[in-house]
Coordinates of C-alpha atoms and ligand atoms in Angstrom, one line a residue:
M1 CA -17.6 -16.3 1.5
E2 CA -14.7 -17.0 -0.4
R3 CA -12.2 -18.8 1.0
L4 CA -8.8 -20.8 -1.0
R5 CA -6.9 -23.6 0.3
I6 CA -3.2 -24.6 0.2
T7 CA -1.2 -28.1 0.3
G8 CA 2.3 -26.8 1.5
G9 CA 5.2 -28.7 1.2
E10 CA 6.2 -27.4 -2.6
R11 CA 8.8 -25.8 -3.6
L12 CA 8.0 -22.5 -5.6
Q13 CA 9.5 -22.6 -8.6
G14 CA 8.6 -19.9 -12.1
T15 CA 8.3 -16.1 -13.2
V16 CA 5.6 -13.6 -11.3
A17 CA 4.8 -11.3 -12.7
I18 CA 4.9 -8.1 -11.5
A19 CA 1.4 -6.0 -10.4
G20 CA 1.6 -2.0 -10.6
A21 CA 1.7 -0.3 -7.2
K22 CA -1.8 -0.4 -4.6
N23 CA -0.7 2.4 -2.8
A24 CA 0.4 4.6 -5.7
S25 CA -2.0 4.2 -8.1
L26 CA -4.4 5.3 -5.9
P27 CA -3.7 8.6 -4.5
I28 CA -2.6 9.3 -8.4
I29 CA -6.4 8.5 -9.7
A30 CA -7.3 11.5 -6.4
A31 CA -5.1 13.4 -8.4
S32 CA -6.9 13.6 -11.1
L33 CA -10.3 15.9 -9.9
L34 CA -7.1 18.7 -9.0
S35 CA -7.2 18.2 -13.2
P36 CA -10.4 18.7 -15.9
E37 CA -7.8 18.1 -18.9
T38 CA -7.9 14.2 -19.5
L39 CA -5.4 11.9 -17.4
T40 CA -5.0 8.7 -18.9
I41 CA -3.3 6.0 -16.3
T42 CA -1.6 3.2 -17.6
N43 CA -0.4 -0.7 -15.5
L44 CA -2.7 -0.1 -12.6
P45 CA -3.5 -2.8 -10.3
A46 CA -6.7 -5.1 -11.0
L47 CA -7.7 -5.1 -7.0
T48 CA -10.6 -3.5 -6.1
D49 CA -9.4 -0.8 -4.3
V50 CA -8.4 0.4 -7.5
A51 CA -12.5 0.0 -8.8
T52 CA -14.3 2.2 -5.5
M53 CA -11.2 4.7 -6.2
L54 CA -11.8 5.0 -9.6
D55 CA -16.3 5.1 -8.7
V56 CA -15.8 7.4 -6.1
I57 CA -14.3 9.8 -8.5
A58 CA -16.9 9.3 -10.7
E59 CA -19.9 10.1 -8.4
H60 CA -17.5 13.0 -8.0
G61 CA -18.0 13.5 -11.6
A62 CA -15.3 11.8 -13.6
H63 CA -14.6 10.8 -16.4
V64 CA -13.9 7.1 -16.1
D65 CA -12.8 5.5 -19.3
R66 CA -11.4 2.1 -18.6
N67 CA -9.4 0.7 -21.6
G68 CA -8.6 -3.5 -20.0
P69 CA -7.9 -4.0 -17.0
H70 CA -4.7 -2.4 -16.0
Q71 CA -5.7 1.2 -17.5
V72 CA -8.0 3.9 -17.7
A73 CA -8.3 7.7 -18.5
I74 CA -10.1 10.4 -16.6
D75 CA -11.8 12.9 -17.5
G76 CA -11.4 15.7 -14.8
G77 CA -13.5 18.6 -16.8
R78 CA -16.9 18.2 -15.2
V79 CA -15.9 17.3 -12.3
D80 CA -18.8 18.8 -10.4
H81 CA -19.5 17.8 -6.7
V82 CA -17.8 17.5 -4.1
E83 CA -19.4 15.8 -1.3
A84 CA -17.9 12.1 -0.4
S85 CA -20.0 9.0 0.6
Y86 CA -19.2 7.3 3.9
G87 CA -20.3 4.4 2.5
A88 CA -17.0 5.9 0.5
I89 CA -14.9 6.1 2.9
R90 CA -16.6 3.5 4.8
R91 CA -15.4 1.0 1.8
M92 CA -12.1 2.1 2.3
R93 CA -10.1 5.4 3.6
A94 CA -7.5 5.5 1.4
T95 CA -11.2 7.6 -0.6
V96 CA -9.8 10.6 2.2
L97 CA -7.2 11.4 -0.3
V98 CA -10.2 13.5 -2.9
L99 CA -10.2 16.1 0.3
G100 CA -6.8 18.2 -1.4
P101 CA -7.5 17.5 -4.2
L102 CA -11.5 19.3 -4.0
V103 CA -11.1 21.2 -1.2
A104 CA -7.4 22.7 -3.7
R105 CA -10.2 23.0 -7.5
F106 CA -13.4 24.4 -5.7
G107 CA -12.5 25.8 -2.6
K108 CA -15.1 23.7 -0.6
A109 CA -15.2 19.8 0.3
R110 CA -17.4 17.5 3.0
V111 CA -15.6 14.1 3.0
S112 CA -16.8 11.8 5.3
L113 CA -14.5 11.6 8.5
P114 CA -12.6 8.4 8.1
G115 CA -12.5 5.6 11.0
G116 CA -10.4 2.8 11.5
C117 CA -9.9 -0.1 10.2
A118 CA -7.7 -4.1 11.5
I119 CA -4.7 -1.8 12.6
G120 CA -5.2 0.8 14.1
T121 CA -7.6 4.8 14.9
R122 CA -5.8 6.2 11.3
P123 CA -6.6 9.8 12.1
V124 CA -6.2 12.0 9.6
D125 CA -5.3 15.2 11.9
L126 CA -1.6 15.3 10.1
H127 CA -3.9 15.3 6.3
L128 CA -6.3 18.8 7.9
K129 CA -3.6 21.1 9.6
A130 CA -2.2 20.7 6.3
L131 CA -4.5 21.9 5.2
Q132 CA -5.2 24.7 7.3
T133 CA -1.5 25.6 7.1
L134 CA -2.5 26.4 3.5
G135 CA -5.2 28.6 4.4
T136 CA -8.3 25.9 4.4
T137 CA -10.8 26.0 7.1
V138 CA -11.5 22.1 9.2
D139 CA -14.9 21.6 11.2
T140 CA -16.4 18.0 11.3
D141 CA -20.2 18.3 10.9
G142 CA -20.7 14.9 12.9
G143 CA -18.8 12.4 11.3
T144 CA -18.1 14.5 8.0
I145 CA -14.7 16.5 7.5
V146 CA -16.4 20.1 6.4
A147 CA -13.6 21.7 4.8
N148 CA -13.9 25.6 3.1
A149 CA -11.4 27.3 1.1
P150 CA -13.1 30.4 -0.4
N151 CA -10.7 32.4 -1.3
G152 CA -7.7 29.4 -2.3
L153 CA -5.5 28.0 -1.4
T154 CA -1.7 30.4 0.1
G155 CA 1.5 28.1 -0.6
A156 CA 2.9 28.5 3.1
R157 CA 5.6 25.6 4.9
I158 CA 4.3 22.3 6.0
V159 CA 5.2 21.4 9.2
L160 CA 4.7 18.0 8.8
A161 CA 4.6 16.3 12.3
S162 CA 5.6 12.9 11.4
P163 CA 6.2 11.5 8.2
S164 CA 3.0 10.0 6.6
V165 CA 2.6 9.0 4.1
G166 CA -1.1 10.1 3.4
A167 CA -0.4 13.7 4.1
T168 CA 2.9 14.4 2.2
E169 CA -0.1 13.0 -0.6
T170 CA -3.1 14.8 1.0
A171 CA -0.1 18.4 1.1
M172 CA 0.8 17.9 -2.4
M173 CA -1.7 18.2 -3.8
A174 CA -3.1 21.0 -2.2
A175 CA 0.2 22.7 -3.2
T176 CA 0.2 22.8 -7.2
A177 CA -3.2 24.6 -6.7
A178 CA -2.4 27.2 -4.1
K179 CA -1.0 30.8 -4.9
G180 CA 2.6 31.5 -4.4
E181 CA 5.4 28.4 -3.0
T182 CA 4.7 25.7 -0.3
E183 CA 7.4 24.0 1.4
I184 CA 6.3 20.1 3.1
I185 CA 9.3 19.4 5.4
N186 CA 9.4 15.9 7.0
A187 CA 7.7 14.5 4.6
A188 CA 7.1 11.6 3.4
Q189 CA 9.9 9.6 1.4
E190 CA 7.9 7.0 0.0
P191 CA 8.0 5.8 -4.2
E192 CA 4.7 6.5 -3.7
V193 CA 5.0 9.7 -2.6
V194 CA 7.4 9.9 -5.3
D195 CA 5.3 8.2 -8.3
L196 CA 2.5 9.9 -7.1
A197 CA 4.7 13.7 -7.3
T198 CA 6.4 12.8 -10.2
C199 CA 2.4 12.0 -12.0
L200 CA 1.5 15.5 -11.4
V201 CA 5.0 17.2 -13.0
A202 CA 3.3 15.3 -15.5
M203 CA 0.6 16.8 -15.3
G204 CA 2.2 20.3 -15.9
A205 CA 2.6 20.3 -12.2
E206 CA 5.3 22.1 -10.9
I207 CA 7.7 19.8 -7.8
E208 CA 11.5 19.7 -6.4
G209 CA 12.6 17.4 -4.1
A210 CA 10.1 14.7 -4.1
G211 CA 11.5 11.3 -1.9
T212 CA 13.5 13.4 0.7
H213 CA 12.4 14.9 3.3
R214 CA 11.7 18.3 1.7
I215 CA 9.6 18.7 -0.7
L216 CA 9.3 22.6 -2.9
I217 CA 5.9 22.3 -4.8
R218 CA 5.0 25.7 -6.8
G219 CA 1.5 26.1 -7.2
E220 CA -1.0 27.5 -10.2
T221 CA -0.6 24.9 -11.8
I222 CA -1.8 25.1 -15.1
W223 CA -2.9 21.9 -16.6
R224 CA -2.5 19.9 -19.1
T225 CA -3.6 16.1 -20.5
A226 CA -0.9 13.3 -19.5
K227 CA -0.4 9.9 -19.5
H228 CA 1.7 7.9 -16.7
A229 CA 2.6 4.6 -16.2
V230 CA 2.3 3.4 -12.3
I231 CA 5.2 2.1 -10.4
P232 CA 5.4 -1.7 -9.5
D233 CA 4.4 -2.8 -6.4
R234 CA 7.3 -2.8 -4.1
V235 CA 5.3 -4.5 -1.0
E236 CA 4.0 -7.0 -3.5
T237 CA 7.4 -8.2 -4.9
G238 CA 8.5 -8.0 -1.1
T239 CA 5.9 -10.2 -0.2
Y240 CA 6.9 -12.6 -3.9
A241 CA 10.7 -12.4 -2.4
V242 CA 9.6 -13.9 1.1
A243 CA 7.0 -16.8 -0.4
A244 CA 10.3 -18.3 -2.8
A245 CA 12.0 -17.9 0.8
I246 CA 9.4 -19.6 2.3
T247 CA 9.1 -22.1 0.1
G248 CA 13.4 -23.6 -0.6
G249 CA 12.2 -22.5 -4.6
Q250 CA 13.1 -20.1 -6.6
L251 CA 11.4 -16.6 -8.1
E252 CA 12.0 -14.6 -10.8
L253 CA 9.5 -11.0 -10.2
A254 CA 8.9 -9.3 -13.1
G255 CA 9.4 -6.1 -13.3
A256 CA 10.2 -5.8 -10.2
R257 CA 12.7 -2.7 -8.8
L258 CA 15.2 -3.1 -6.5
E259 CA 16.0 -0.3 -5.4
H260 CA 12.2 -0.4 -3.6
L261 CA 13.2 -2.4 -1.6
A262 CA 16.5 -1.9 -0.2
A263 CA 15.4 -2.5 3.9
P264 CA 14.3 -6.3 3.6
E265 CA 16.3 -7.4 0.8
Q266 CA 19.4 -6.3 3.0
V267 CA 17.2 -8.2 6.0
L268 CA 16.7 -11.3 3.6
E269 CA 20.0 -11.3 2.2
S270 CA 21.4 -12.0 6.3
C271 CA 19.4 -14.2 6.3
G272 CA 20.3 -16.8 3.6
V273 CA 18.3 -15.4 1.2
A274 CA 19.9 -14.2 -2.7
F275 CA 18.8 -11.9 -5.3
W276 CA 20.4 -11.1 -8.7
P277 CA 18.9 -8.6 -11.5
S278 CA 18.5 -10.8 -14.5
D279 CA 16.6 -8.8 -17.3
R280 CA 13.3 -8.8 -16.9
G281 CA 13.1 -8.2 -12.9
L282 CA 14.7 -9.8 -10.2
I283 CA 15.4 -13.9 -9.4
V284 CA 14.9 -14.1 -5.6
S285 CA 16.2 -18.4 -4.0
A286 CA 16.9 -19.7 -1.1
P287 CA 18.3 -23.0 -1.1
D288 CA 18.9 -23.5 2.5
P289 CA 17.6 -23.2 5.8
L290 CA 17.1 -19.5 6.4
Q291 CA 19.0 -18.1 9.7
A292 CA 16.4 -16.1 11.6
M293 CA 17.1 -12.1 11.7
D294 CA 15.8 -8.6 13.9
I295 CA 13.6 -6.2 11.9
T296 CA 12.4 -3.0 13.7
T297 CA 9.9 -1.8 11.1
E298 CA 10.1 1.9 10.3
P299 CA 9.4 4.9 7.2
F300 CA 11.2 4.7 3.4
P301 CA 14.1 3.6 4.0
G302 CA 13.8 1.7 5.9
F303 CA 12.1 -1.5 6.7
P304 CA 8.6 -0.7 5.3
T305 CA 5.5 -1.8 7.7
D306 CA 3.8 -4.0 4.7
L307 CA 5.9 -6.7 5.6
Q308 CA 6.6 -6.8 8.5
A309 CA 3.3 -10.0 8.7
Q310 CA 5.5 -11.7 5.4
F311 CA 8.5 -11.2 6.4
M312 CA 7.1 -13.0 10.8
A313 CA 6.1 -16.0 8.6
L314 CA 9.3 -15.8 7.4
M315 CA 10.9 -16.2 10.7
S316 CA 8.7 -19.0 12.0
V317 CA 10.1 -21.2 9.9
A318 CA 14.0 -19.8 10.6
E319 CA 16.8 -21.5 12.3
G320 CA 16.6 -18.8 15.4
T321 CA 15.2 -16.2 17.1
S322 CA 13.7 -12.9 15.6
T323 CA 12.7 -9.6 17.3
I324 CA 9.8 -7.5 15.2
R325 CA 9.5 -4.3 16.7
E326 CA 6.0 -2.9 14.9
T327 CA 7.0 0.8 15.6
V328 CA 3.6 2.6 12.3
F329 CA 0.8 1.3 14.2
E330 CA -0.8 0.8 17.0
N331 CA -2.3 -2.8 16.2
R332 CA -0.2 -3.9 13.5
F333 CA 0.2 -7.8 15.2
M334 CA -3.5 -9.7 14.1
H335 CA -1.6 -12.2 12.4
V336 CA 0.0 -13.8 15.0
P337 CA -2.7 -15.9 16.6
E338 CA -3.6 -16.7 12.9
L339 CA 0.3 -17.9 12.5
N340 CA 0.3 -19.3 16.0
R341 CA -2.8 -21.9 15.4
L342 CA -0.8 -23.1 12.4
G343 CA 2.2 -24.2 14.3
A344 CA 4.7 -20.8 14.6
D345 CA 5.6 -19.6 18.5
I346 CA 5.0 -16.2 18.8
K347 CA 4.3 -14.3 21.9
L348 CA 3.5 -10.5 22.1
Q349 CA 5.3 -7.9 24.6
G350 CA 4.0 -5.0 23.5
T351 CA 5.1 -3.4 20.3
V352 CA 7.4 -6.1 20.0
A353 CA 6.9 -9.7 18.9
T354 CA 9.4 -12.9 19.8
V355 CA 9.3 -15.8 16.5
K356 CA 10.9 -18.9 17.6
G357 CA 11.7 -20.4 14.4
S358 CA 12.6 -23.7 12.7
R359 CA 9.4 -24.8 13.3
E360 CA 7.2 -27.4 11.2
L361 CA 4.3 -25.4 11.1
K362 CA 1.4 -28.1 10.6
G363 CA -2.1 -26.5 7.8
A364 CA -5.3 -25.4 10.0
P365 CA -8.4 -23.6 9.1
V366 CA -7.4 -20.1 9.5
A367 CA -8.7 -16.5 9.2
A368 CA -7.9 -13.6 7.3
T369 CA -8.0 -10.4 9.3
D370 CA -6.4 -7.8 7.0
L371 CA -4.5 -7.1 4.2
R372 CA -0.8 -7.6 4.7
A373 CA -2.6 -10.3 7.8
S374 CA -4.1 -12.8 5.2
V375 CA -1.5 -13.0 3.0
S376 CA 1.4 -13.8 6.2
L377 CA -0.8 -16.9 6.3
V378 CA -0.4 -18.1 2.7
L379 CA 2.8 -17.8 3.3
A380 CA 2.8 -19.9 6.5
G381 CA 0.2 -22.7 4.6
L382 CA 2.4 -23.0 1.1
A383 CA 5.6 -23.8 3.5
A384 CA 3.2 -26.0 6.3
T385 CA 2.5 -30.3 6.3
G386 CA -1.5 -30.4 4.8
E387 CA -3.8 -27.9 4.1
T388 CA -4.9 -24.9 5.5
V389 CA -7.9 -22.7 4.6
I390 CA -7.9 -18.8 5.3
E391 CA -11.6 -17.5 5.7
N392 CA -12.2 -13.8 4.6
I393 CA -10.0 -13.9 1.5
F394 CA -11.4 -10.6 0.2
H395 CA -8.7 -8.8 2.7
L396 CA -6.7 -10.4 -0.6
D397 CA -8.1 -8.6 -3.5
R398 CA -8.4 -6.2 -2.2
G399 CA -4.1 -5.8 -2.0
Y400 CA -3.0 -8.3 -5.0
E401 CA -3.8 -9.1 -8.2
A402 CA -4.5 -12.9 -9.0
L403 CA -2.2 -14.2 -5.7
D404 CA -3.8 -17.7 -6.5
V405 CA -3.1 -18.4 -10.6
K406 CA 0.0 -16.4 -9.7
L407 CA 1.5 -18.8 -7.4
T408 CA -0.7 -21.6 -9.2
R409 CA 1.9 -21.3 -11.8
C410 CA 4.6 -21.3 -9.8
G411 CA 3.6 -24.9 -9.0
A412 CA 1.5 -23.7 -5.1
R413 CA -1.0 -26.5 -4.4
I414 CA -4.3 -23.7 -3.9
E415 CA -7.7 -23.0 -4.3
R416 CA -10.3 -21.0 -4.3
L417 CA -13.2 -21.9 -3.0
S418 CA -16.4 -20.3 -3.7
G419 CA -19.2 -20.8 -0.8
Ligands
EPZ1 C1 0.1 4.8 3.8 O1 -0.6 4.3 5.3 C2 -0.4 3.1 2.8 N1 -1.7 2.8 2.6 C3 -0.1 2.0 3.7 O2 -0.4 1.3 3.5 C4 1.0 2.1 5.2 O3 1.3 1.0 5.2 C5 1.7 3.4 5.4 O4 1.5 3.9 4.5 C6 2.7 3.4 6.0 O5 4.0 3.3 4.9 C7 -1.6 3.6 1.0 O6 -0.6 4.8 1.0 C8 -2.6 3.4 0.7 P1 1.4 7.0 7.2 P2 -1.6 6.0 6.0 O7 -0.3 8.4 6.9 O8 -1.1 7.1 4.4 C9 0.1 7.6 11.6 C10 -1.2 -1.7 2.7 O9 -1.0 -2.6 3.4 N2 -1.1 9.2 11.8 O10 2.1 6.3 7.1 O11 -2.4 5.9 6.2 C11 -1.2 6.7 12.0 O12 -2.0 6.6 12.0 C12 -1.4 0.2 4.1 O13 -1.4 -1.5 1.5 C13 -1.4 10.2 11.6 O14 -1.3 9.9 13.6 O15 -0.3 5.5 5.9 C14 0.1 5.8 11.2 O16 0.2 5.3 13.7 C15 -1.6 -0.1 5.2 N3 -2.2 11.1 12.1 C16 1.2 6.5 11.3 O17 1.0 7.8 11.0 C17 -2.3 11.6 11.3 O18 -3.3 12.4 9.7 C18 2.2 6.5 9.5 O19 0.4 6.7 8.8 C19 -1.9 10.6 9.9 C20 -1.3 9.2 9.5

């Protein structure tokens, strides 16, 4: 199993190219199943999760023509298979996003029920309720979702019990093929939902209000060939902003879009991190010791849960005590015991972590448990004195393109060990 060995203490300086957003790429690839025409996607990140999603749509019959690691042309014309195997779902729960497109286009689908993962049970009840509201009958047959809409879908008013990103995306994709108009109320407002809508409109759909809590979709789309460039990854951007801050360095984040990071930027500026625009994106600098700040994770535009673990690593070395409340997932503190092994002083009380800062972190062997937890260990390792070896780094490669290479180019002492 591959590991990362980090020798900490180097101030990072240099430029990092921000890749396309993983959490926009995955639903956009799933959306290609809706259309018999070709969808060309550019600025795709080279991630194992993206490779997994492309494998899954190919299993359904889509013709996937890769043009280098960051571009793909998907011909949905030959999609003919409406069953997604457990193997696919087991590899990545986001593959459940093929359910909406398959039911919308073929009137039926069998998709394995995704299990939970390290950060929570991750149910899909809101996805299924949205499809039922559009006229789908949904049964579960021993771990498989069996969805049927023999008369096609009919536009409706969908009220989401909570602003679920995935459920909003499932509802929006399915609604593009329904008869009549669909209104989604309490929709997720994440930039990745907006990017999916932008891509669907390029493909021929009529969608208004993406990015607000109310989205309107006109159905019976006439699909056309389209090309779409994925937005930059705001979680990767926030991660490298923390890397600059935790090492007291300065990084230019090329391609970053500050408007997707308003809440984290505001919090980091209150800690003493400086941000300013550059002609290639964003410069982040943290020359002086940082002050501790409290955060609560919330759906967009609040502080993103996907940056919670990274921020916790930073608060371990800031001056003062920070309170971090996780409200989106029920078990997203798997990084705490590992950060404490590196010398952090973090105590958990239910959904609240109390982080006593200004710690001298010391390198140690640690293990990654999930995608964002693993990168918080990398960040802590960059600040720690001595050597940190991180096990199970396949988690990292799911969501960060060439993280070790990008960090090395900015002065980090980090190497990938195999075996
Ligand atoms: C998306 O997951 C992201 N993944 C997650 O990123 C991100 O953390 C999350 O949104 C929140 O922003 C992708 O986009 C592929 P949700 P998703 O539905 O859609 C509950 C990463 O690290 N819920 O908004 O699964 C759910 O259990 C990943 O890149 C239901 O109860 O998130 C959670 O507590 C991790 N029923 C909350 O809602 C449902 O049917 C938010 O989930 C769906 C969700």
